[in-house]
PDB file of C-alpha atoms and ligand atoms in Angstrom:
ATOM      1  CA  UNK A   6      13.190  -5.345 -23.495  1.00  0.00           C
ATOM      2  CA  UNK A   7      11.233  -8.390 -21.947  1.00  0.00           C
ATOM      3  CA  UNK A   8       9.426  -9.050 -18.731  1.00  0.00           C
ATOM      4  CA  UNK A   9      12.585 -11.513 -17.849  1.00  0.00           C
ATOM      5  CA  UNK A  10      15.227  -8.626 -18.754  1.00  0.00           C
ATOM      6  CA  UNK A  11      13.215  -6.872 -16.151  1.00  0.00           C
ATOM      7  CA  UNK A  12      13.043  -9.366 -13.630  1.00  0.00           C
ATOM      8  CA  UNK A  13      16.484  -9.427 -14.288  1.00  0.00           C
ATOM      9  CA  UNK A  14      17.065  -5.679 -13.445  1.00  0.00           C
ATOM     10  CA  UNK A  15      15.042  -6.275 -10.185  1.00  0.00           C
ATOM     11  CA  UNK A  16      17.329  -8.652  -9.084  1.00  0.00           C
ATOM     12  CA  UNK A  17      19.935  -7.408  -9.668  1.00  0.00           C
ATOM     13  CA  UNK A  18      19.367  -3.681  -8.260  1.00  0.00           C
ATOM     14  CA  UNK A  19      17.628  -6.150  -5.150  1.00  0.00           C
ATOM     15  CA  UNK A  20      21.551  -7.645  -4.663  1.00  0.00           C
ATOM     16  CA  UNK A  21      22.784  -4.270  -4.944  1.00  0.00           C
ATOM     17  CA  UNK A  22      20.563  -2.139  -2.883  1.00  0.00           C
ATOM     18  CA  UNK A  23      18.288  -4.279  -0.428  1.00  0.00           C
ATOM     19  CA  UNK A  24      20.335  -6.363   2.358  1.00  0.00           C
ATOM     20  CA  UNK A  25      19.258  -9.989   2.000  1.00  0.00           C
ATOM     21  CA  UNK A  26      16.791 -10.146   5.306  1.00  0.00           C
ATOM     22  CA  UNK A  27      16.311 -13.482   6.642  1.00  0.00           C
ATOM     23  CA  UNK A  28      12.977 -12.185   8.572  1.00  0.00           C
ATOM     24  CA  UNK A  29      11.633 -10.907   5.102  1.00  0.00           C
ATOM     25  CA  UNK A  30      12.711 -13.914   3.264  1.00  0.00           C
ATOM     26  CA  UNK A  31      11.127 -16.216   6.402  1.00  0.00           C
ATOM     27  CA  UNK A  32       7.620 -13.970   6.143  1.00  0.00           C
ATOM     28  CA  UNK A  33       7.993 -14.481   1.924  1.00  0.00           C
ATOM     29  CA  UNK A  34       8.191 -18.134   2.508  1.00  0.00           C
ATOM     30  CA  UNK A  35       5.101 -18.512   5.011  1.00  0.00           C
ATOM     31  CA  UNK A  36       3.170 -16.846   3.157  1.00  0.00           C
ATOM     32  CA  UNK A  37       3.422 -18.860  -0.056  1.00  0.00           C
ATOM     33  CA  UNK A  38       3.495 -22.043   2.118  1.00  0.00           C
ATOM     34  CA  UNK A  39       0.067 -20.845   3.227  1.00  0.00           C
ATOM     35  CA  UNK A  40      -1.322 -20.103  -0.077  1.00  0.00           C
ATOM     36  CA  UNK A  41      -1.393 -16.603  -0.486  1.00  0.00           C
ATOM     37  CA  UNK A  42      -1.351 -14.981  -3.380  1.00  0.00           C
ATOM     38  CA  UNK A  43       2.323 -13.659  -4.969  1.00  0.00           C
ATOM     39  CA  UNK A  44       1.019 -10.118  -5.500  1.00  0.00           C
ATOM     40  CA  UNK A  45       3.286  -8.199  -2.566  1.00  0.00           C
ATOM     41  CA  UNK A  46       5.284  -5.487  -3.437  1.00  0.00           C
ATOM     42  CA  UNK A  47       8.547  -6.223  -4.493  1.00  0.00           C
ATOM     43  CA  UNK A  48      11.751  -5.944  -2.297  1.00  0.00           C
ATOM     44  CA  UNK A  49      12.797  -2.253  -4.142  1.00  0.00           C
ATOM     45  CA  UNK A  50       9.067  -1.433  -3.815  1.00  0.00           C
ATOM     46  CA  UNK A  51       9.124  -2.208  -0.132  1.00  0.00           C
ATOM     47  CA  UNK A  52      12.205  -0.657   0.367  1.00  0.00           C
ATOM     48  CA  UNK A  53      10.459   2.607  -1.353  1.00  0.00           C
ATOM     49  CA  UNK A  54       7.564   2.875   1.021  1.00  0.00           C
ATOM     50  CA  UNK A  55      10.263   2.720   3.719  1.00  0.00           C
ATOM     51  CA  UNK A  56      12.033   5.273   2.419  1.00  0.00           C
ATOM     52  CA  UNK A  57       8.787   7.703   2.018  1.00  0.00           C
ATOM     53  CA  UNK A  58       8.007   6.719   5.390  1.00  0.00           C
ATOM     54  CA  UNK A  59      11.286   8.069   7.330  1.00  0.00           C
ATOM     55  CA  UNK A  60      11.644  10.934   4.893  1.00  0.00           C
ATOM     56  CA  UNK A  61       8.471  12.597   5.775  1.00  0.00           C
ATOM     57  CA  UNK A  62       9.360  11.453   9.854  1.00  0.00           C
ATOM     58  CA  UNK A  63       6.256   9.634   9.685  1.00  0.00           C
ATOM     59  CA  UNK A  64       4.605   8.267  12.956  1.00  0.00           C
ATOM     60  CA  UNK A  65       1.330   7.154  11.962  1.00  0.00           C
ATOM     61  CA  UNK A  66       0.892   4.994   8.762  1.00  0.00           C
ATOM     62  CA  UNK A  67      -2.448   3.736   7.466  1.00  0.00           C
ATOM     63  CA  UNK A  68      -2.288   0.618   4.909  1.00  0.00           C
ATOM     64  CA  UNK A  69      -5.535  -0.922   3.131  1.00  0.00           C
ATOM     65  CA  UNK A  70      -4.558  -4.720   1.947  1.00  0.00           C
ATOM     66  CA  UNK A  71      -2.070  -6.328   4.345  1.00  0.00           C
ATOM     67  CA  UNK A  72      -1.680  -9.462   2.657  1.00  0.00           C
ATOM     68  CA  UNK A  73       0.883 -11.567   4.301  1.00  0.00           C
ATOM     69  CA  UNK A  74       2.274  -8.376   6.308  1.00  0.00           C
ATOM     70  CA  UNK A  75       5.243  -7.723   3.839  1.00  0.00           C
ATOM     71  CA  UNK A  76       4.456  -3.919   3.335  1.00  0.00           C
ATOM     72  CA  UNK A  77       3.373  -3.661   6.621  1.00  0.00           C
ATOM     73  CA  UNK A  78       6.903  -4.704   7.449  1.00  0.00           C
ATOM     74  CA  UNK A  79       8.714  -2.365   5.436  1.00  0.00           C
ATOM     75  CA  UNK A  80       6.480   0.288   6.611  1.00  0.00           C
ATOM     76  CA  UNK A  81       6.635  -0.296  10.421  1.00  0.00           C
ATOM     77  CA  UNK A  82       9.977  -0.567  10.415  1.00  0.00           C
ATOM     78  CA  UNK A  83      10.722   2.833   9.151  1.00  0.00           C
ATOM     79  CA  UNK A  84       8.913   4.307  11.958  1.00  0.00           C
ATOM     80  CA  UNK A  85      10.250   5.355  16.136  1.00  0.00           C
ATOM     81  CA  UNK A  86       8.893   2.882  18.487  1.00  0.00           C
ATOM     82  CA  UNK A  87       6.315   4.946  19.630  1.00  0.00           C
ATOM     83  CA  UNK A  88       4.506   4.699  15.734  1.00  0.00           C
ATOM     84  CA  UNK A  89       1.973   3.000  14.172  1.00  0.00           C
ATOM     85  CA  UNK A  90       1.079   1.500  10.953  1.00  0.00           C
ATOM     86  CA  UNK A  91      -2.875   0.353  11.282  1.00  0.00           C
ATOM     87  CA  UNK A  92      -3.035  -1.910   8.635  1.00  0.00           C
ATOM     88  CA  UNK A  93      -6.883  -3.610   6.718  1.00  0.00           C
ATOM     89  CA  UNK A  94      -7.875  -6.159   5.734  1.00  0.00           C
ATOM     90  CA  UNK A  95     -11.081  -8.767   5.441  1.00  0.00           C
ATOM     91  CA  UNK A  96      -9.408 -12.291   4.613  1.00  0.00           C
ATOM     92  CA  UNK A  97      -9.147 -14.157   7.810  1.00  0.00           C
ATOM     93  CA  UNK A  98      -6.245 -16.274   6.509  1.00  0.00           C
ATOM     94  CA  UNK A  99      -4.670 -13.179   5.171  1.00  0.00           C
ATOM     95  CA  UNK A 100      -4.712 -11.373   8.635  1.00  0.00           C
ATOM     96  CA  UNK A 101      -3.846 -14.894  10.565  1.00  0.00           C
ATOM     97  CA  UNK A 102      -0.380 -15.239   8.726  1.00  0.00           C
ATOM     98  CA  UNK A 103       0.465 -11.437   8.439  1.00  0.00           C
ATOM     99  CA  UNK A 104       0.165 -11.558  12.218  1.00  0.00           C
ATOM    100  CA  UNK A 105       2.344 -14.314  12.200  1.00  0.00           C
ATOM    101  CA  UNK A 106       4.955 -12.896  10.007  1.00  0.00           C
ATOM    102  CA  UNK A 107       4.527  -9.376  12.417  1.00  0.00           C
ATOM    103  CA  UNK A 108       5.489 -11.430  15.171  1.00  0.00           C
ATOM    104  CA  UNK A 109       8.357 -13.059  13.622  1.00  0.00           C
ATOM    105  CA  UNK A 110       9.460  -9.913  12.811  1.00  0.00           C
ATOM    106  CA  UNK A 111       9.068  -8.738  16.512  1.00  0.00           C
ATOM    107  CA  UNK A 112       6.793  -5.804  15.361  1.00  0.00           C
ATOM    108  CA  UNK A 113       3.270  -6.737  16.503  1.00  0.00           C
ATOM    109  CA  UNK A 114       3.329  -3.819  18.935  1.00  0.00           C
ATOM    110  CA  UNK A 115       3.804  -1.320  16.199  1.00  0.00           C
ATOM    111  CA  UNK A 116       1.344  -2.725  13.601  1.00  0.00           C
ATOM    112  CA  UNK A 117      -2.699  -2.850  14.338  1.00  0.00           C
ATOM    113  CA  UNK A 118      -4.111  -5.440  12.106  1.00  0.00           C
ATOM    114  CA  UNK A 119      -7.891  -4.618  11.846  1.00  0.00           C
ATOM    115  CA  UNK A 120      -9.602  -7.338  10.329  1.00  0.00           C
ATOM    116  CA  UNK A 121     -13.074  -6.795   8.255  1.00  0.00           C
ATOM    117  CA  UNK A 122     -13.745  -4.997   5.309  1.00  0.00           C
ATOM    118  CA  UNK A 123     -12.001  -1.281   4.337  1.00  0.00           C
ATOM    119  CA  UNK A 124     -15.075   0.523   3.736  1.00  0.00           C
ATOM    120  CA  UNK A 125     -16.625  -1.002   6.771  1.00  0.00           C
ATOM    121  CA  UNK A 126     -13.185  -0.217   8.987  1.00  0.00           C
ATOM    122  CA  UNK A 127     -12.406   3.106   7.709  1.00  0.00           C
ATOM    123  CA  UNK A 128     -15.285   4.884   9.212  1.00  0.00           C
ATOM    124  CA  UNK A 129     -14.714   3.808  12.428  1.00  0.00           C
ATOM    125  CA  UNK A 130     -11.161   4.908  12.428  1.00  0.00           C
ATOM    126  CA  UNK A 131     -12.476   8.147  12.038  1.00  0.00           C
ATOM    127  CA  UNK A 132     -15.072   7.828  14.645  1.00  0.00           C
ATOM    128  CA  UNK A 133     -12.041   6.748  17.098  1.00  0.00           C
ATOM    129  CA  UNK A 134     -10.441   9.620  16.114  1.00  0.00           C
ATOM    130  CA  UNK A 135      -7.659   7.888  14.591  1.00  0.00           C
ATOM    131  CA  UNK A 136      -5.826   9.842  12.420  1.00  0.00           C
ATOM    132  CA  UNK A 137      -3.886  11.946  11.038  1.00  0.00           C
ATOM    133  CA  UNK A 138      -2.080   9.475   9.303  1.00  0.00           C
ATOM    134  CA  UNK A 139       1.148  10.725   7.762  1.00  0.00           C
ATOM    135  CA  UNK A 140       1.627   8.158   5.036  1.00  0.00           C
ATOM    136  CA  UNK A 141      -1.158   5.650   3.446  1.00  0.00           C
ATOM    137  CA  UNK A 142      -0.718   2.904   0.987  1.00  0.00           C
ATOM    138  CA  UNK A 143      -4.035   2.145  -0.958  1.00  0.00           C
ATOM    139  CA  UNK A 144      -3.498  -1.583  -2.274  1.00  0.00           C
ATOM    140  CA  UNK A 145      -6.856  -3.365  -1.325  1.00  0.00           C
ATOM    141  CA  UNK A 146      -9.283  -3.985  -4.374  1.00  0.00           C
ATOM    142  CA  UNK A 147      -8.900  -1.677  -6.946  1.00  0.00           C
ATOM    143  CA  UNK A 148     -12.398  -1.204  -7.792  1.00  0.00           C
ATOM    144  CA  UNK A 149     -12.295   0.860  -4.254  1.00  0.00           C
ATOM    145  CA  UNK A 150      -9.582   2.999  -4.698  1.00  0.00           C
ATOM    146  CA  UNK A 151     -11.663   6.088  -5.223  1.00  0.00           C
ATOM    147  CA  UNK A 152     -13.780   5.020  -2.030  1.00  0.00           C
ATOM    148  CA  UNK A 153     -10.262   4.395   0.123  1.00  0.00           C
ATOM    149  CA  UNK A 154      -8.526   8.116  -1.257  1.00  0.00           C
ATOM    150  CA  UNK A 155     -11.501   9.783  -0.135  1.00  0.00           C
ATOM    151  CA  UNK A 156     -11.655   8.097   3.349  1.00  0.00           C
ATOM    152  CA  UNK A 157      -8.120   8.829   3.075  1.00  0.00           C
ATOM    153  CA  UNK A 158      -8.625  12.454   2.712  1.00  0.00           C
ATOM    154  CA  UNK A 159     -10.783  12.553   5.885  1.00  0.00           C
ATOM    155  CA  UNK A 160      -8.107  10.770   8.069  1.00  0.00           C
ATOM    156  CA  UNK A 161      -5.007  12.824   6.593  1.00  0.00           C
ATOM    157  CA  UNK A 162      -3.510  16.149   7.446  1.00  0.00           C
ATOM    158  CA  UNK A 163      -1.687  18.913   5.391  1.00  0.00           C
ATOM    159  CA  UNK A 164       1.493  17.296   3.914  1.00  0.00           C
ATOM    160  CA  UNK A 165       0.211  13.942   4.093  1.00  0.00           C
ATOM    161  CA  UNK A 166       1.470  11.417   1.539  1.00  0.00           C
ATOM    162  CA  UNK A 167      -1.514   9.271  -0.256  1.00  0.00           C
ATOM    163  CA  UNK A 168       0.440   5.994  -2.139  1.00  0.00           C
ATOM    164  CA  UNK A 169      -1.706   4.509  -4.570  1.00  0.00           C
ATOM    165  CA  UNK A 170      -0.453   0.777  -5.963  1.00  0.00           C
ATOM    166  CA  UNK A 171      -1.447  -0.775  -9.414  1.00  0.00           C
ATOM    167  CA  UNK A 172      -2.969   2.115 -11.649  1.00  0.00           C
ATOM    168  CA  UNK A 173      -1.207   0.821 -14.388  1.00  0.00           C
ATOM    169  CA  UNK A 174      -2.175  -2.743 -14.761  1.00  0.00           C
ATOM    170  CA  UNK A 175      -0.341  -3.572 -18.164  1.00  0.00           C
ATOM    171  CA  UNK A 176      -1.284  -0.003 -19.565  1.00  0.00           C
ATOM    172  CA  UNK A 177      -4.603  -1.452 -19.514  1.00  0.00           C
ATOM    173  CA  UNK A 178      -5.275   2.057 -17.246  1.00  0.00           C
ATOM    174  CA  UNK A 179      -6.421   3.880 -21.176  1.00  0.00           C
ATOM    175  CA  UNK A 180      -8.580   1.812 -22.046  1.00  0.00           C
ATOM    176  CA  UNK A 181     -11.418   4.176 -21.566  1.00  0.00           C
ATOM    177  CA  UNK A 182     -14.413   1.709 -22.400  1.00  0.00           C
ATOM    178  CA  UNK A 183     -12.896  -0.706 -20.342  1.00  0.00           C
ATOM    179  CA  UNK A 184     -15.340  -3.009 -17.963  1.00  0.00           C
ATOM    180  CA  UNK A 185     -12.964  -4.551 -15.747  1.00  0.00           C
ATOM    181  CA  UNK A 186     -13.462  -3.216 -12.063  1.00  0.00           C
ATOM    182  CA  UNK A 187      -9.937  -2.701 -11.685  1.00  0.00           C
ATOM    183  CA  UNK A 188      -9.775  -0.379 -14.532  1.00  0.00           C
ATOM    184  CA  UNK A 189     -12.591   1.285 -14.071  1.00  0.00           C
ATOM    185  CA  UNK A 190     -11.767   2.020 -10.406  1.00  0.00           C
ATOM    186  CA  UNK A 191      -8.632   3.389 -10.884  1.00  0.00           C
ATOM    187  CA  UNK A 192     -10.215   5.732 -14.041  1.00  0.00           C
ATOM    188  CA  UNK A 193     -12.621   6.435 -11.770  1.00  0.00           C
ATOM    189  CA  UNK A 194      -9.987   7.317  -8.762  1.00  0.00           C
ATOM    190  CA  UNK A 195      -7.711   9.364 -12.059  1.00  0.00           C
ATOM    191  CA  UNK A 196     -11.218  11.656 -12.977  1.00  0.00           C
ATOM    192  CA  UNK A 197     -11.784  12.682  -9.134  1.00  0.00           C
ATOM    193  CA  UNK A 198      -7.966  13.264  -8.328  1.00  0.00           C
ATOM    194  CA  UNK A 199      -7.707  15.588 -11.567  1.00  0.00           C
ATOM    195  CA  UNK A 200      -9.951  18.085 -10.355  1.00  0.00           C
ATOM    196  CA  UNK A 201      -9.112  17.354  -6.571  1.00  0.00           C
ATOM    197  CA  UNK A 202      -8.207  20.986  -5.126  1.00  0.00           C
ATOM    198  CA  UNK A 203      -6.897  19.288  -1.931  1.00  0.00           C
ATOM    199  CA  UNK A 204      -3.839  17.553  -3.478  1.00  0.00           C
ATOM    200  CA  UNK A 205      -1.172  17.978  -5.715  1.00  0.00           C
ATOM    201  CA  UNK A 206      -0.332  14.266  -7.448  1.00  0.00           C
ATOM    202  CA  UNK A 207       1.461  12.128 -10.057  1.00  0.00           C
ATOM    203  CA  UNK A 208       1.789   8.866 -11.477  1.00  0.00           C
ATOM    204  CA  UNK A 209       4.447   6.789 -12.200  1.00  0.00           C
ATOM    205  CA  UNK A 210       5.062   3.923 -14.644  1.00  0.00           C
ATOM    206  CA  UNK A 211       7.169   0.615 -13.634  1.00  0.00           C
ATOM    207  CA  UNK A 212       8.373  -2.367 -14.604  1.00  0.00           C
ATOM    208  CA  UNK A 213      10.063  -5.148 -12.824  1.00  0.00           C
ATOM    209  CA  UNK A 214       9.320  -8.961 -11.812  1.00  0.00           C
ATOM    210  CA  UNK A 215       5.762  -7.971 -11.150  1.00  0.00           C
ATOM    211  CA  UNK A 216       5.579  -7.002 -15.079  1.00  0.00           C
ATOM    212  CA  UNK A 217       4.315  -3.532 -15.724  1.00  0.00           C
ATOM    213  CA  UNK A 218       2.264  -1.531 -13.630  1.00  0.00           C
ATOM    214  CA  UNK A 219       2.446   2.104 -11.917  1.00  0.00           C
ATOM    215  CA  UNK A 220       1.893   4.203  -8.629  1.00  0.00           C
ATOM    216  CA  UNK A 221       0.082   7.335  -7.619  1.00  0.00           C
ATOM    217  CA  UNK A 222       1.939   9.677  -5.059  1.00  0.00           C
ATOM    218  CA  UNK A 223      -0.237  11.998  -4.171  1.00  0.00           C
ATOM    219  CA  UNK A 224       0.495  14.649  -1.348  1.00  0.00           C
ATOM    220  CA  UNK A 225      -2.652  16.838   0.466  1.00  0.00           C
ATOM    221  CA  UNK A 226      -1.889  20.219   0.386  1.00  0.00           C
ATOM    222  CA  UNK A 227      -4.702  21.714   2.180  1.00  0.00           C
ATOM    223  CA  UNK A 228      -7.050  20.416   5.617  1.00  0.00           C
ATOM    224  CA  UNK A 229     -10.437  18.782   3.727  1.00  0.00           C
ATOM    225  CA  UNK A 230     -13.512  19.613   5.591  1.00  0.00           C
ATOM    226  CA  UNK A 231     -14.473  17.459   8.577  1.00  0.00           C
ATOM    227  CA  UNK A 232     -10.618  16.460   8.400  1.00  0.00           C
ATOM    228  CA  UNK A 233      -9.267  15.395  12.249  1.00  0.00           C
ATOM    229  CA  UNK A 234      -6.100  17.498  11.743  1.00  0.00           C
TER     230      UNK A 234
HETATM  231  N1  LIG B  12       0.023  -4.606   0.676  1.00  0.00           N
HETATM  232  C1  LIG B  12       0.370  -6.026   0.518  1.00  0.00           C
HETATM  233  C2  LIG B  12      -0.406  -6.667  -0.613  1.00  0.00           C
HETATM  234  C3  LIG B  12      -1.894  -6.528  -0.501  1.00  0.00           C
HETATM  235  S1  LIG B  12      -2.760  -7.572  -1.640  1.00  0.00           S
HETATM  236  C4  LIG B  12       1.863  -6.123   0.231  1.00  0.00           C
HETATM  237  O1  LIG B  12       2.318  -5.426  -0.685  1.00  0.00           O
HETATM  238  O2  LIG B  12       2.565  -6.879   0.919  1.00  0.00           O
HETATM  239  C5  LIG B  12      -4.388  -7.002  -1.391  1.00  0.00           C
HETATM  240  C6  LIG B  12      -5.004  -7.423  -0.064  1.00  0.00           C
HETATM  241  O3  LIG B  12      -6.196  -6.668   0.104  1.00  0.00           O
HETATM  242  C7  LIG B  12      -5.407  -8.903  -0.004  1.00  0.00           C
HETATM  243  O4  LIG B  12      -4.877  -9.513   1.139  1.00  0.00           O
HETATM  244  C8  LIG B  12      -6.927  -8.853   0.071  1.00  0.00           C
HETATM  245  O5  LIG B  12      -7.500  -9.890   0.861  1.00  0.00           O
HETATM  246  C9  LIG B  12      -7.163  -7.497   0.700  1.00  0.00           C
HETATM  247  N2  LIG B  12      -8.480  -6.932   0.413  1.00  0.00           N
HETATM  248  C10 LIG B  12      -9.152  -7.005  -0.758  1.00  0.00           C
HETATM  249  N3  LIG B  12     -10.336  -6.382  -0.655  1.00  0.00           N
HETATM  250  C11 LIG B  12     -10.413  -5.893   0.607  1.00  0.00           C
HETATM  251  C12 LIG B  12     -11.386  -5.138   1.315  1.00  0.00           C
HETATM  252  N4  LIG B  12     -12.527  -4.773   0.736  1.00  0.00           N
HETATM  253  N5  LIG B  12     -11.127  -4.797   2.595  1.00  0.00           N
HETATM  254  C13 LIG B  12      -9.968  -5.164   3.173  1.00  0.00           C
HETATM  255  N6  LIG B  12      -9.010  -5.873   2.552  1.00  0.00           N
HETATM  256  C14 LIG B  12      -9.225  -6.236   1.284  1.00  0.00           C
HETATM  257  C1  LIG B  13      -2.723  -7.762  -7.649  1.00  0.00           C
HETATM  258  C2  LIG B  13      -2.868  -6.974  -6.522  1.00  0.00           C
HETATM  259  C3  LIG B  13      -1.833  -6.175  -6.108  1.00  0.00           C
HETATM  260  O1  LIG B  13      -1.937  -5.369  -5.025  1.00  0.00           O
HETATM  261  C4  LIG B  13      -0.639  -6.152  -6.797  1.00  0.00           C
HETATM  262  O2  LIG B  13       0.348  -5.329  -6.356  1.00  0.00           O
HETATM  263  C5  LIG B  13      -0.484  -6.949  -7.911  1.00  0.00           C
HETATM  264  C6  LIG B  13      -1.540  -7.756  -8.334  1.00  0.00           C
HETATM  265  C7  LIG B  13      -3.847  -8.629  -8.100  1.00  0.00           C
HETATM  266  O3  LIG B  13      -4.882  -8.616  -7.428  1.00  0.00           O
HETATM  267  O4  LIG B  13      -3.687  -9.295  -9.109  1.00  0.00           O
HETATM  268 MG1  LIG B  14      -0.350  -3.957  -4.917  1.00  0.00          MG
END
């Protein structure tokens, strides 16, 4: 098996299973004409965070790392008109052309693109009284992840799903002695979700035509302390 077989696969179950979207394919195209970076999810990945979304009903969705607004996409669009996805992120450009592409996709009533750093953002979401958030998708920088799933924990409610991109990273994820802050942060994010009382989780492997990586589903089974529910 090789990264192009993979690809491959991904196209083909893409031709098969995700309707060809000229708004998706228009916010794909701005984005790279822009310069940002190629690291979305891909299409079936997208199309799985939409599917998490409507099958837990959700109505309030919290992403960290909008990029160009492709996740944010699939995300809002699984949700009734009166929902929300509050979306992160600190690049300027990032947040200019993801509210582009939100427009374009006639959704910028639906999304709330808060712009500034998570850790710095996240705190006052909680101060507004923000959540519960239903669904959250953790794909910022990695080094942060334990930071963001805690923060997470604090804006969530029983039965809240906690999505968790990149653990994998080329299976570079065992390498215990490992000094690369991605690594190390999702280690770090692994030890404190093992012995996590509040949530029952897993991880998952993939490949595909972004190589071979993994996710974290993680689901909060009881109210945290100081939790808004
Ligand atoms: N979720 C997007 C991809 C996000 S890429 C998608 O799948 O379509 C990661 C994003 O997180 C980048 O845009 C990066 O600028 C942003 N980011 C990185 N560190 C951040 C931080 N500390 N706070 C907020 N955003 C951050
Ligand atoms: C990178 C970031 C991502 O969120 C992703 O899904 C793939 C790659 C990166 O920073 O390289
Ligand atoms: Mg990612």
């Amino acid at each position: 098996m090789t990264a192009d077989q993979w690809t491959l696969v991904d196209e083909y179950l893409e031709e098969k299973l995700v309707p060809a979207d000229p708004v998706l394919a228009e916010v794909l195209r701005s984005s790279a004409a822009a310069g940002l970076p190629d690291i979305q999810v891909s299409p079936t990945q997208g199309k799985l965070l939409h599917l998490l979304a409507k099958t837990l009903g959700a109505r309030r969705v919290l992403e960290i790392g909008t990029l160009g607004g492709y996740s944010t996409i699939w995300l809002a669009r699984a949700l009734p008109p009166d929902g929300k996805v509050v979306t992160l992120e600190f690049e300027p450009k990032h947040a200019e052309v993801a509210r582009a592409n939100l427009r374009r996709a006639g959704l910028q009533d639906r999304v709330e693109l808060r712009l500034g750093t998570a850790l710095e953002t996240l705190p006052k979401l909680l101060a507004e009284k923000r959540g519960p958030f239903d669904l959250f998708f953790l794909d910022a920088d990695k080094a942060n992840t334990l930071a963001y799933f805690e923060w997470s924990l604090k804006l969530s409610r029983p039965g809240s799903l906690i999505v968790v991109d990149n653990v994998v990273r080329k299976g570079r994820l065992v390498e215990a002695s490992s000094r690369e802050p991605d690594v190390r942060g999702m280690r770090d994010f692994l030890d404190a979700l093992v012995s996590d009382t509040r949530v029952s989780a897993t991880g998952i492997q993939t490949v595909g035509r972004k190589g071979y990586d993994g996710f974290v589903l993680a689901r909060v089974t009881e109210a945290p302390a100081g939790n808004v529910a």
